[in-house]
mmCIF file of C-alpha atoms in Angstrom:
data_model
loop_
_atom_site.group_PDB
_atom_site.id
_atom_site.type_symbol
_atom_site.label_atom_id
_atom_site.label_comp_id
_atom_site.label_asym_id
_atom_site.label_seq_id
_atom_site.Cartn_x
_atom_site.Cartn_y
_atom_site.Cartn_z
ATOM 1 C CA MET A 1 12.094 23.176 -12.130
ATOM 2 C CA VAL A 2 13.019 26.005 -14.495
ATOM 3 C CA SER A 3 10.007 27.768 -15.882
ATOM 4 C CA ALA A 4 9.398 27.384 -19.627
ATOM 5 C CA ASP A 5 9.855 31.010 -20.627
ATOM 6 C CA ILE A 6 13.139 31.368 -18.679
ATOM 7 C CA ALA A 7 14.434 28.127 -20.130
ATOM 8 C CA ARG A 8 13.583 29.345 -23.631
ATOM 9 C CA GLY A 9 15.273 32.674 -23.012
ATOM 10 C CA LEU A 10 18.437 31.081 -21.768
ATOM 11 C CA MET A 11 18.556 28.740 -24.803
ATOM 12 C CA GLU A 12 18.300 31.693 -27.140
ATOM 13 C CA LEU A 13 21.173 33.459 -25.370
ATOM 14 C CA GLU A 14 23.270 30.343 -25.490
ATOM 15 C CA ASP A 15 22.857 30.134 -29.293
ATOM 16 C CA PRO A 16 26.326 30.836 -30.842
ATOM 17 C CA SER A 17 24.626 32.680 -33.742
ATOM 18 C CA ALA A 18 23.150 35.345 -31.400
ATOM 19 C CA PRO A 19 24.936 38.733 -31.701
ATOM 20 C CA HIS A 20 27.585 38.914 -28.940
ATOM 21 C CA HIS A 21 27.101 42.608 -28.279
ATOM 22 C CA ASP A 22 23.419 42.093 -27.523
ATOM 23 C CA LYS A 23 23.925 39.301 -24.996
ATOM 24 C CA ALA A 24 24.732 41.431 -21.912
ATOM 25 C CA PRO A 25 21.586 43.597 -22.147
ATOM 26 C CA ALA A 26 19.542 40.508 -22.930
ATOM 27 C CA TYR A 27 20.865 38.660 -19.850
ATOM 28 C CA LYS A 28 20.035 41.762 -17.788
ATOM 29 C CA ARG A 29 16.436 41.823 -19.045
ATOM 30 C CA LEU A 30 16.072 38.108 -18.339
ATOM 31 C CA LEU A 31 17.400 38.531 -14.805
ATOM 32 C CA ASP A 32 14.953 41.357 -14.160
ATOM 33 C CA LYS A 33 12.187 39.062 -15.273
ATOM 34 C CA ILE A 34 13.341 36.266 -12.891
ATOM 35 C CA VAL A 35 13.539 38.507 -9.782
ATOM 36 C CA SER A 36 10.294 40.346 -10.612
ATOM 37 C CA SER A 37 8.437 37.269 -9.243
ATOM 38 C CA PRO A 38 9.943 36.717 -5.782
ATOM 39 C CA ASN A 39 7.057 34.440 -4.747
ATOM 40 C CA SER A 40 7.392 32.184 -7.773
ATOM 41 C CA PRO A 41 7.994 28.514 -6.815
ATOM 42 C CA ASP A 42 10.507 28.378 -9.665
ATOM 43 C CA LEU A 43 12.603 31.312 -8.364
ATOM 44 C CA THR A 44 15.428 29.145 -7.049
ATOM 45 C CA SER A 45 15.555 26.964 -10.120
ATOM 46 C CA ASN A 46 15.469 29.955 -12.479
ATOM 47 C CA LEU A 47 18.299 31.762 -10.629
ATOM 48 C CA GLU A 48 20.420 28.598 -10.535
ATOM 49 C CA ALA A 49 19.912 28.029 -14.288
ATOM 50 C CA PHE A 50 20.696 31.729 -14.996
ATOM 51 C CA ILE A 51 23.948 31.686 -12.992
ATOM 52 C CA ASP A 52 24.950 28.315 -14.472
ATOM 53 C CA THR A 53 24.487 29.826 -17.905
ATOM 54 C CA ILE A 54 26.552 32.960 -17.367
ATOM 55 C CA LEU A 55 29.252 30.861 -15.731
ATOM 56 C CA GLY A 56 29.303 28.478 -18.715
ATOM 57 C CA ASP A 57 31.619 28.480 -21.675
ATOM 58 C CA ASN A 58 29.478 30.736 -23.818
ATOM 59 C CA LEU A 59 30.573 33.826 -21.933
ATOM 60 C CA GLY A 60 34.121 34.601 -20.977
ATOM 61 C CA ILE A 61 35.158 35.568 -17.443
ATOM 62 C CA VAL A 62 35.355 39.254 -18.367
ATOM 63 C CA ALA A 63 31.789 39.326 -19.583
ATOM 64 C CA ALA A 64 30.454 37.088 -16.827
ATOM 65 C CA ARG A 65 31.766 39.088 -13.878
ATOM 66 C CA PRO A 66 29.666 42.185 -14.371
ATOM 67 C CA LEU A 67 26.616 40.033 -15.078
ATOM 68 C CA LEU A 68 27.161 38.097 -11.903
ATOM 69 C CA GLY A 69 27.572 41.408 -10.002
ATOM 70 C CA ILE A 70 24.222 42.533 -11.395
ATOM 71 C CA ALA A 71 22.700 39.228 -10.306
ATOM 72 C CA VAL A 72 23.939 39.781 -6.750
ATOM 73 C CA GLU A 73 22.494 43.286 -6.655
ATOM 74 C CA SER A 74 19.211 41.950 -7.979
ATOM 75 C CA ILE A 75 19.053 39.310 -5.235
ATOM 76 C CA LYS A 76 19.660 42.071 -2.673
ATOM 77 C CA THR A 77 16.506 43.830 -3.788
ATOM 78 C CA LEU A 78 14.203 40.804 -3.114
ATOM 79 C CA PRO A 79 11.740 41.984 -0.458
ATOM 80 C CA ASP A 80 11.318 38.575 1.210
ATOM 81 C CA LEU A 81 14.215 37.487 3.428
ATOM 82 C CA ASP A 82 13.612 33.794 2.826
ATOM 83 C CA SER A 83 13.651 34.322 -0.946
ATOM 84 C CA ARG A 84 16.867 36.346 -0.590
ATOM 85 C CA ILE A 85 18.513 33.626 1.434
ATOM 86 C CA THR A 86 17.351 30.869 -0.906
ATOM 87 C CA ALA A 87 18.529 32.764 -3.962
ATOM 88 C CA GLY A 88 21.858 33.755 -2.400
ATOM 89 C CA THR A 89 22.590 30.213 -1.230
ATOM 90 C CA THR A 90 21.757 28.854 -4.705
ATOM 91 C CA ALA A 91 24.207 31.365 -6.241
ATOM 92 C CA LEU A 92 26.914 30.352 -3.774
ATOM 93 C CA HIS A 93 26.555 26.709 -4.676
ATOM 94 C CA ALA A 94 26.855 27.558 -8.359
ATOM 95 C CA LEU A 95 30.046 29.526 -7.734
ATOM 96 C CA GLU A 96 31.801 26.844 -5.683
ATOM 97 C CA SER A 97 33.614 25.237 -8.637
ATOM 98 C CA ARG A 98 34.756 28.561 -10.067
ATOM 99 C CA ILE A 99 35.264 30.705 -6.996
ATOM 100 C CA VAL A 100 38.914 31.512 -7.915
ATOM 101 C CA SER A 101 37.691 33.549 -10.958
ATOM 102 C CA PHE A 102 34.820 35.239 -9.064
ATOM 103 C CA GLU A 103 36.114 35.971 -5.580
ATOM 104 C CA GLU A 104 34.754 39.496 -5.526
ATOM 105 C CA GLN A 105 31.218 38.417 -6.462
ATOM 106 C CA ASP A 106 31.414 35.536 -3.961
ATOM 107 C CA ALA A 107 32.340 38.009 -1.171
ATOM 108 C CA GLN A 108 29.419 40.266 -2.108
ATOM 109 C CA LEU A 109 27.040 37.325 -1.991
ATOM 110 C CA ARG A 110 28.279 36.192 1.387
ATOM 111 C CA GLU A 111 27.989 39.672 2.875
ATOM 112 C CA MET A 112 24.483 39.952 1.530
ATOM 113 C CA LEU A 113 23.544 36.598 2.968
ATOM 114 C CA ALA A 114 25.061 37.484 6.338
ATOM 115 C CA ASP A 115 22.892 40.637 6.457
ATOM 116 C CA ALA A 116 19.793 38.519 5.753
ATOM 117 C CA TYR A 117 20.656 35.971 8.425
ATOM 118 C CA ILE A 118 21.283 38.731 10.963
ATOM 119 C CA GLN A 119 17.839 40.205 10.299
ATOM 120 C CA GLN A 120 16.447 36.723 11.105
ATOM 121 C CA GLU A 121 18.714 36.585 14.232
ATOM 122 C CA GLU A 122 20.481 33.502 12.925
ATOM 123 C CA TYR A 123 23.910 34.715 14.082
ATOM 124 C CA ILE A 124 25.816 31.429 13.781
ATOM 125 C CA GLU A 125 24.694 30.993 10.164
ATOM 126 C CA ALA A 126 25.731 34.569 9.402
ATOM 127 C CA ALA A 127 29.146 33.924 10.917
ATOM 128 C CA LYS A 128 29.646 30.712 8.949
ATOM 129 C CA VAL A 129 28.760 32.502 5.684
ATOM 130 C CA LEU A 130 31.276 35.266 6.389
ATOM 131 C CA GLN A 131 33.983 32.747 7.172
ATOM 132 C CA GLY A 132 33.979 31.645 3.562
ATOM 133 C CA ILE A 133 35.169 35.027 2.255
ATOM 134 C CA GLN A 134 38.632 34.760 0.731
ATOM 135 C CA LEU A 135 40.578 37.509 2.561
ATOM 136 C CA GLU A 136 44.062 36.231 1.640
ATOM 137 C CA SER A 137 43.934 36.179 -2.120
ATOM 138 C CA SER A 138 46.215 36.806 -5.075
ATOM 139 C CA GLN A 139 43.217 37.570 -7.311
ATOM 140 C CA ARG A 140 42.086 40.769 -5.557
ATOM 141 C CA ARG A 141 43.527 43.232 -3.111
ATOM 142 C CA VAL A 142 41.922 43.229 0.302
ATOM 143 C CA SER A 143 42.798 46.107 2.618
ATOM 144 C CA ASP A 144 43.861 45.582 6.245
ATOM 145 C CA ASP A 145 40.742 47.534 7.359
ATOM 146 C CA HIS A 146 38.466 45.209 5.407
ATOM 147 C CA LYS A 147 40.133 42.122 6.879
ATOM 148 C CA VAL A 148 39.916 43.352 10.405
ATOM 149 C CA GLY A 149 36.313 44.527 9.883
ATOM 150 C CA THR A 150 35.277 41.082 8.620
ATOM 151 C CA TRP A 151 36.996 39.257 11.493
ATOM 152 C CA ILE A 152 35.499 41.586 14.119
ATOM 153 C CA ARG A 153 32.058 41.120 12.556
ATOM 154 C CA ILE A 154 32.419 37.330 12.783
ATOM 155 C CA CYS A 155 33.677 37.668 16.358
ATOM 156 C CA ARG A 156 30.632 39.719 17.433
ATOM 157 C CA LEU A 157 28.202 37.333 15.749
ATOM 158 C CA TYR A 158 29.691 34.432 17.748
ATOM 159 C CA LEU A 159 29.439 36.552 20.900
ATOM 160 C CA GLU A 160 25.694 36.989 20.243
ATOM 161 C CA GLU A 161 25.377 33.223 20.757
ATOM 162 C CA ASP A 162 27.895 33.165 23.668
ATOM 163 C CA ASP A 163 30.399 31.142 21.675
ATOM 164 C CA THR A 164 33.442 32.801 23.161
ATOM 165 C CA THR A 165 35.908 30.185 21.925
ATOM 166 C CA SER A 166 35.113 30.844 18.243
ATOM 167 C CA ALA A 167 34.839 34.574 18.908
ATOM 168 C CA GLU A 168 38.261 34.745 20.512
ATOM 169 C CA SER A 169 39.927 32.918 17.590
ATOM 170 C CA TYR A 170 38.752 35.629 15.178
ATOM 171 C CA LEU A 171 39.585 38.431 17.627
ATOM 172 C CA ASN A 172 43.154 37.076 17.807
ATOM 173 C CA ARG A 173 43.351 37.305 13.977
ATOM 174 C CA ALA A 174 42.278 40.931 14.152
ATOM 175 C CA LYS A 175 44.780 41.586 16.982
ATOM 176 C CA ASN A 176 47.668 40.845 14.650
ATOM 177 C CA LEU A 177 46.636 43.746 12.301
ATOM 178 C CA ARG A 178 45.240 46.146 14.860
ATOM 179 C CA HIS A 179 48.243 48.418 14.697
ATOM 180 C CA LYS A 180 47.632 48.900 10.958
ATOM 181 C CA VAL A 181 43.971 49.921 11.303
ATOM 182 C CA SER A 182 43.154 53.613 11.050
ATOM 183 C CA ASN A 183 39.351 53.432 11.124
ATOM 184 C CA PRO A 184 38.145 54.517 14.603
ATOM 185 C CA GLU A 185 34.961 52.466 14.325
ATOM 186 C CA LEU A 186 36.986 49.309 13.812
ATOM 187 C CA VAL A 187 39.149 50.137 16.771
ATOM 188 C CA LEU A 188 36.051 50.605 18.916
ATOM 189 C CA GLY A 189 34.571 47.322 17.610
ATOM 190 C CA PHE A 190 37.786 45.596 18.575
ATOM 191 C CA GLN A 191 37.793 47.071 22.088
ATOM 192 C CA LEU A 192 34.159 46.195 22.694
ATOM 193 C CA SER A 193 34.682 42.635 21.458
ATOM 194 C CA GLU A 194 37.729 42.220 23.645
ATOM 195 C CA ALA A 195 35.808 43.455 26.706
ATOM 196 C CA ARG A 196 32.900 41.168 26.003
ATOM 197 C CA ILE A 197 35.173 38.126 25.698
ATOM 198 C CA LEU A 198 36.990 39.014 28.947
ATOM 199 C CA ASP A 199 33.565 39.366 30.550
ATOM 200 C CA ALA A 200 32.341 35.990 29.229
ATOM 201 C CA ARG A 201 35.604 34.357 30.374
ATOM 202 C CA ARG A 202 34.921 35.749 33.899
ATOM 203 C CA LYS A 203 38.117 37.805 33.760
ATOM 204 C CA PHE A 204 36.143 40.530 35.486
ATOM 205 C CA PRO A 205 38.979 42.894 36.574
ATOM 206 C CA GLU A 206 40.321 43.085 32.997
ATOM 207 C CA ALA A 207 36.798 43.376 31.550
ATOM 208 C CA SER A 208 35.948 46.243 33.887
ATOM 209 C CA GLN A 209 39.065 48.136 32.778
ATOM 210 C CA ALA A 210 38.263 47.524 29.105
ATOM 211 C CA TYR A 211 34.670 48.631 29.435
ATOM 212 C CA HIS A 212 35.687 51.734 31.375
ATOM 213 C CA SER A 213 38.208 52.776 28.714
ATOM 214 C CA PHE A 214 35.578 52.108 26.042
ATOM 215 C CA SER A 215 33.039 54.370 27.842
ATOM 216 C CA PHE A 216 35.262 57.425 27.266
ATOM 217 C CA SER A 217 35.233 57.171 23.419
ATOM 218 C CA PRO A 218 33.878 60.401 21.921
ATOM 219 C CA VAL A 219 32.726 58.497 18.812
ATOM 220 C CA LEU A 220 29.961 56.718 20.756
ATOM 221 C CA GLU A 221 26.529 58.038 21.519
ATOM 222 C CA GLU A 222 25.883 59.086 25.116
ATOM 223 C CA GLU A 223 23.627 56.067 25.684
ATOM 224 C CA GLU A 224 26.294 53.619 24.566
ATOM 225 C CA ARG A 225 28.925 55.276 26.790
ATOM 226 C CA THR A 226 26.577 54.994 29.765
ATOM 227 C CA ARG A 227 25.896 51.325 28.999
ATOM 228 C CA ALA A 228 29.675 50.670 28.826
ATOM 229 C CA LEU A 229 30.136 52.373 32.232
ATOM 230 C CA SER A 230 27.351 50.194 33.719
ATOM 231 C CA SER A 231 29.149 47.089 32.368
ATOM 232 C CA ALA A 232 32.402 48.347 33.864
ATOM 233 C CA ILE A 233 30.821 48.754 37.301
ATOM 234 C CA THR A 234 29.147 45.316 37.094
ATOM 235 C CA CYS A 235 32.424 43.599 36.295
ATOM 236 C CA ALA A 236 34.205 45.447 39.078
ATOM 237 C CA VAL A 237 31.562 44.313 41.557
ATOM 238 C CA LEU A 238 31.953 40.692 40.404
ATOM 239 C CA SER A 239 35.808 40.870 40.650
ATOM 240 C CA PRO A 240 37.533 38.997 43.450
ATOM 241 C CA ALA A 241 37.809 41.125 46.595
ATOM 242 C CA GLY A 242 41.273 42.544 47.267
ATOM 243 C CA PRO A 243 43.548 45.527 46.588
ATOM 244 C CA SER A 244 43.182 45.381 42.789
ATOM 245 C CA ARG A 245 39.406 45.489 42.970
ATOM 246 C CA SER A 246 39.595 48.301 45.544
ATOM 247 C CA ARG A 247 41.592 50.388 43.050
ATOM 248 C CA ALA A 248 39.055 49.640 40.301
ATOM 249 C CA LEU A 249 36.153 50.578 42.553
ATOM 250 C CA ALA A 250 37.887 53.847 43.543
ATOM 251 C CA LYS A 251 38.447 54.789 39.886
ATOM 252 C CA LEU A 252 34.833 54.103 38.970
ATOM 253 C CA TYR A 253 33.447 55.821 42.096
ATOM 254 C CA LYS A 254 35.359 58.993 41.247
ATOM 255 C CA ASP A 255 33.935 59.013 37.715
ATOM 256 C CA GLU A 256 31.509 61.924 37.687
ATOM 257 C CA ARG A 257 29.090 59.948 35.478
ATOM 258 C CA ALA A 258 28.774 57.061 37.922
ATOM 259 C CA PRO A 259 25.779 58.458 39.936
ATOM 260 C CA GLN A 260 23.721 58.360 36.706
ATOM 261 C CA VAL A 261 23.772 54.562 36.357
ATOM 262 C CA PRO A 262 21.585 52.103 38.325
ATOM 263 C CA GLU A 263 24.577 50.208 39.663
ATOM 264 C CA PHE A 264 25.882 53.236 41.602
ATOM 265 C CA GLY A 265 24.309 52.153 44.882
ATOM 266 C CA ILE A 266 26.139 48.871 45.154
ATOM 267 C CA LEU A 267 29.345 50.514 43.816
ATOM 268 C CA GLU A 268 29.221 53.117 46.661
ATOM 269 C CA LYS A 269 28.691 50.461 49.338
ATOM 270 C CA MET A 270 31.546 48.379 48.064
ATOM 271 C CA PHE A 271 33.874 51.341 47.749
ATOM 272 C CA LEU A 272 33.086 52.426 51.330
ATOM 273 C CA ASP A 273 33.561 48.828 52.569
ATOM 274 C CA ARG A 274 30.028 48.482 53.903
ATOM 275 C CA LEU A 275 28.371 45.122 54.311
ATOM 276 C CA LEU A 276 25.893 44.192 51.596
ATOM 277 C CA SER A 277 22.467 42.883 52.543
ATOM 278 C CA PRO A 278 20.778 39.978 50.729
ATOM 279 C CA GLU A 279 18.034 42.355 49.462
ATOM 280 C CA GLU A 280 20.628 44.614 47.765
ATOM 281 C CA VAL A 281 22.318 41.636 46.225
ATOM 282 C CA SER A 282 19.020 40.248 44.915
ATOM 283 C CA ARG A 283 18.138 43.571 43.228
ATOM 284 C CA PHE A 284 21.570 43.740 41.602
ATOM 285 C CA SER A 285 21.378 40.137 40.355
ATOM 286 C CA GLY A 286 18.292 41.020 38.239
ATOM 287 C CA SER A 287 20.504 43.017 35.848
ATOM 288 C CA LEU A 288 23.154 40.305 35.299
ATOM 289 C CA SER A 289 23.734 38.142 32.248
ATOM 290 C CA PRO A 290 23.488 34.323 32.483
ATOM 291 C CA HIS A 291 27.263 33.784 32.484
ATOM 292 C CA GLN A 292 27.593 36.242 35.382
ATOM 293 C CA LEU A 293 25.209 34.022 37.443
ATOM 294 C CA ALA A 294 26.920 30.773 36.607
ATOM 295 C CA GLN A 295 28.031 28.472 39.400
ATOM 296 C CA THR A 296 31.654 28.234 40.462
ATOM 297 C CA SER A 297 33.535 25.092 41.565
ATOM 298 C CA ASP A 298 32.333 25.368 45.153
ATOM 299 C CA GLY A 299 28.650 25.469 44.097
ATOM 300 C CA SER A 300 28.111 29.177 44.708
ATOM 301 C CA THR A 301 27.352 31.684 41.919
ATOM 302 C CA VAL A 302 29.903 34.229 40.668
ATOM 303 C CA LEU A 303 27.881 36.987 42.306
ATOM 304 C CA ALA A 304 27.464 35.157 45.624
ATOM 305 C CA LYS A 305 31.205 34.483 45.782
ATOM 306 C CA ALA A 306 32.048 38.126 45.031
ATOM 307 C CA VAL A 307 29.594 39.334 47.726
ATOM 308 C CA ILE A 308 30.960 36.891 50.344
ATOM 309 C CA GLU A 309 34.565 37.959 49.662
ATOM 310 C CA HIS A 310 33.572 41.624 49.807
ATOM 311 C CA ASN A 311 31.727 41.221 53.082
ATOM 312 C CA LEU A 312 34.719 39.280 54.547
ATOM 313 C CA LEU A 313 37.023 42.156 53.465
ATOM 314 C CA SER A 314 34.668 44.665 55.097
ATOM 315 C CA VAL A 315 34.668 42.612 58.309
ATOM 316 C CA SER A 316 38.489 42.686 58.302
ATOM 317 C CA LYS A 317 38.392 46.473 58.345
ATOM 318 C CA LEU A 318 35.684 46.709 60.986
ATOM 319 C CA TYR A 319 37.203 44.260 63.539
ATOM 320 C CA ASP A 320 40.663 43.462 64.849
ATOM 321 C CA ASN A 321 39.481 39.870 65.390
ATOM 322 C CA VAL A 322 36.325 37.874 65.024
ATOM 323 C CA GLY A 323 35.223 34.359 65.998
ATOM 324 C CA VAL A 324 34.681 31.831 63.204
ATOM 325 C CA ASP A 325 31.042 31.300 64.283
ATOM 326 C CA GLU A 326 30.349 35.087 64.404
ATOM 327 C CA LEU A 327 31.944 35.524 60.954
ATOM 328 C CA ALA A 328 29.730 32.745 59.598
ATOM 329 C CA ASN A 329 26.676 34.585 60.879
ATOM 330 C CA LEU A 330 27.805 37.822 59.235
ATOM 331 C CA LEU A 331 28.462 36.118 55.928
ATOM 332 C CA GLY A 332 25.338 33.925 55.966
ATOM 333 C CA LEU A 333 27.425 30.705 55.738
ATOM 334 C CA ASP A 334 28.188 27.736 57.900
ATOM 335 C CA ALA A 335 31.325 27.913 59.986
ATOM 336 C CA ASP A 336 33.436 25.620 57.881
ATOM 337 C CA ARG A 337 32.791 27.529 54.607
ATOM 338 C CA ALA A 338 33.351 30.877 56.354
ATOM 339 C CA GLU A 339 36.749 29.627 57.624
ATOM 340 C CA ASN A 340 37.614 28.261 54.164
ATOM 341 C CA TYR A 341 36.883 31.630 52.521
ATOM 342 C CA ALA A 342 38.961 33.449 55.125
ATOM 343 C CA ALA A 343 41.855 30.940 54.734
ATOM 344 C CA ARG A 344 41.882 31.276 50.968
ATOM 345 C CA MET A 345 41.922 35.081 51.084
ATOM 346 C CA LEU A 346 44.665 35.064 53.705
ATOM 347 C CA GLU A 347 46.699 32.674 51.638
ATOM 348 C CA GLN A 348 46.298 34.708 48.451
ATOM 349 C CA GLY A 349 47.347 37.851 50.284
ATOM 350 C CA ARG A 350 44.033 39.676 49.724
ATOM 351 C CA ILE A 351 43.675 40.266 53.458
ATOM 352 C CA ALA A 352 46.339 40.193 56.156
ATOM 353 C CA GLY A 353 46.051 38.231 59.360
ATOM 354 C CA SER A 354 46.023 34.744 60.779
ATOM 355 C CA ILE A 355 43.615 32.021 62.003
ATOM 356 C CA ASP A 356 43.836 30.645 65.524
ATOM 357 C CA GLN A 357 42.125 27.238 64.966
ATOM 358 C CA ILE A 358 42.336 26.236 68.642
ATOM 359 C CA ASP A 359 40.365 29.291 69.862
ATOM 360 C CA ARG A 360 38.493 29.475 66.515
ATOM 361 C CA VAL A 361 39.347 33.141 66.088
ATOM 362 C CA ILE A 362 40.462 35.062 62.984
ATOM 363 C CA ILE A 363 42.948 37.870 63.786
ATOM 364 C CA PHE A 364 43.251 40.683 61.231
ATOM 365 C CA GLU A 365 46.433 42.688 60.968
ATOM 366 C CA GLY A 366 44.621 45.761 59.797
ATOM 367 C CA VAL A 367 46.983 46.933 57.036
ATOM 368 C CA GLU A 368 44.811 46.030 54.067
ATOM 369 C CA ALA A 369 43.970 49.667 53.457
ATOM 370 C CA ARG A 370 47.459 50.258 52.090
ATOM 371 C CA GLY A 371 46.330 48.705 48.834
ATOM 372 C CA GLU A 372 49.186 46.147 48.639
ATOM 373 C CA ARG A 373 49.162 42.457 47.954
ATOM 374 C CA PHE A 374 50.594 40.673 51.005
ATOM 375 C CA SER A 375 53.288 38.119 50.243
ATOM 376 C CA ALA A 376 54.871 35.890 52.922
ATOM 377 C CA ASP A 377 57.903 38.246 53.110
ATOM 378 C CA GLN A 378 55.653 41.271 53.598
ATOM 379 C CA ARG A 379 53.763 39.469 56.395
ATOM 380 C CA ARG A 380 57.061 38.588 58.096
ATOM 381 C CA SER A 381 58.213 42.165 57.733
ATOM 382 C CA THR A 382 54.947 43.431 59.232
ATOM 383 C CA ALA A 383 55.379 41.041 62.211
ATOM 384 C CA ALA A 384 58.999 42.133 62.762
ATOM 385 C CA ARG A 385 57.962 45.791 62.656
ATOM 386 C CA GLU A 386 55.265 45.208 65.245
ATOM 387 C CA LEU A 387 57.784 43.419 67.473
ATOM 388 C CA ARG A 388 60.163 46.336 67.227
ATOM 389 C CA VAL A 389 57.325 48.688 68.198
ATOM 390 C CA TRP A 390 56.564 46.496 71.190
ATOM 391 C CA ASP A 391 60.182 46.373 72.292
ATOM 392 C CA THR A 392 60.409 50.151 72.039
ATOM 393 C CA ARG A 393 57.292 50.560 74.188
ATOM 394 C CA VAL A 394 58.647 48.158 76.865
ATOM 395 C CA GLN A 395 61.925 49.985 76.868
ATOM 396 C CA GLY A 396 60.108 53.297 77.291
ATOM 397 C CA VAL A 397 58.149 51.941 80.289
ATOM 398 C CA ALA A 398 61.346 50.694 81.932
ATOM 399 C CA GLU A 399 63.102 54.017 81.378
ATOM 400 C CA GLU A 400 60.134 55.906 82.779
ATOM 401 C CA LEU A 401 60.079 53.672 85.851
ATOM 402 C CA GLU A 402 63.770 54.255 86.415
ATOM 403 C CA ARG A 403 63.205 58.016 86.097
ATOM 404 C CA VAL A 404 60.461 57.977 88.707
ATOM 405 C CA ALA A 405 62.589 55.920 91.053
ATOM 406 C CA SER A 406 65.454 58.393 90.703
ATOM 407 C CA MET A 407 63.159 61.329 91.425
ATOM 408 C CA ILE A 408 61.863 59.627 94.577
ATOM 409 C CA GLN A 409 65.377 58.954 95.706
ATOM 410 C CA LEU A 410 66.277 62.571 95.061
ATOM 411 C CA HIS A 411 63.386 64.133 96.921
ATOM 412 C CA ARG A 412 62.814 61.511 99.613
ATOM 413 C CA PRO A 413 66.154 59.879 100.354
ATOM 414 C CA VAL A 414 66.154 56.905 102.666
ATOM 415 C CA ARG A 415 68.469 57.322 105.751
ATOM 416 C CA PRO A 416 70.590 54.359 106.875
ATOM 417 C CA GLU A 417 69.095 54.184 110.409
ATOM 418 C CA SER A 418 65.506 54.263 109.042
ATOM 419 C CA SER A 419 66.153 51.237 106.902
ATOM 420 C CA ALA A 420 67.951 49.172 109.512
ATOM 421 C CA TRP A 421 64.902 47.139 110.296
ATOM 422 C CA ILE A 422 64.677 46.056 106.776
ATOM 423 C CA PHE A 423 68.019 44.271 107.030
ATOM 424 C CA GLY A 424 67.370 42.925 110.533
ATOM 425 C CA ARG A 425 69.746 45.251 112.306
#
């Protein structure tokens, strides 16, 4: 309910006989009186009545706009967050029917409300408030930088709540205007949001590359660059084993900053193709986010799958062949799952070789280190090349045997009479 003194003051200002030139200062004084009591139970009602009055027919749009702007600034100064949110929400409701005439003030209110919600860690509410800002308008000019900044802010708010679907929709809007943005902070915000969405979508190779590029920005503080490098290493470790991940690991391992981050130990082991122990994996898992520990379709976690594939790749470089049961012991799996992992990686061309299911042996071709993805044509080419090498070696042995026989014949010739017994003469 509107307090009596505020209601009286508003009635006096609505009086048509009141001097017009005195109304603006009088409204300002009345607004100061309303916000001077932030703990008043009538604060919301008083503000709603005040805004309804200045939006009424007694004041024109030209006179109402600056007064509404002053009201927004006054609401910003309220010390209590709950009072600020209540007052701002009330003002938004009052503006709903006339938003076309007061788009600038509506945008200011929404940005103020979003700041208040963020301080209370209500990120979804903050994002929803910002979504109501009219960025495509004929009433006011909105720069491309401001549009992109608003969309990236909404995107990052959704990411705080792991809502990647909503976040990606606003990132895509910003992507269409990215080439028109000159503000380096907005470019960085876009890059970070893109990396976080790729990370959340479990597109770890792309996320690692995005984080690594982000870590070189001179605009960032040293701590933020180091954090981005850590995220790049984490995503590289979680990437599917194969040539592309090997290249990413090599790039990160050669980064002179890498030894400064806690993830360097597991990065080094993976780069050097060493087997990872359960203890090392357990320590590393303590630094991962929930989505990086989520279960995959086969029931294993993202980390467990990445470690199994890495250890299988390491085994392929240590051995020419290995039994399925021995491989299962090395990977810590049962024999069927170990064979399934090997079959999938062979089929996808991430390791080269074959499986002898009769003898239960996996034979590695040993050419993975070339950093290529092995297609069926490449595997056939490799087999043909090895057959040619074998033929050449057999031919060399035959030629050498013929040469030795010729030398024996030359130095120790066989006389006809000495060989007569051979032919029964």
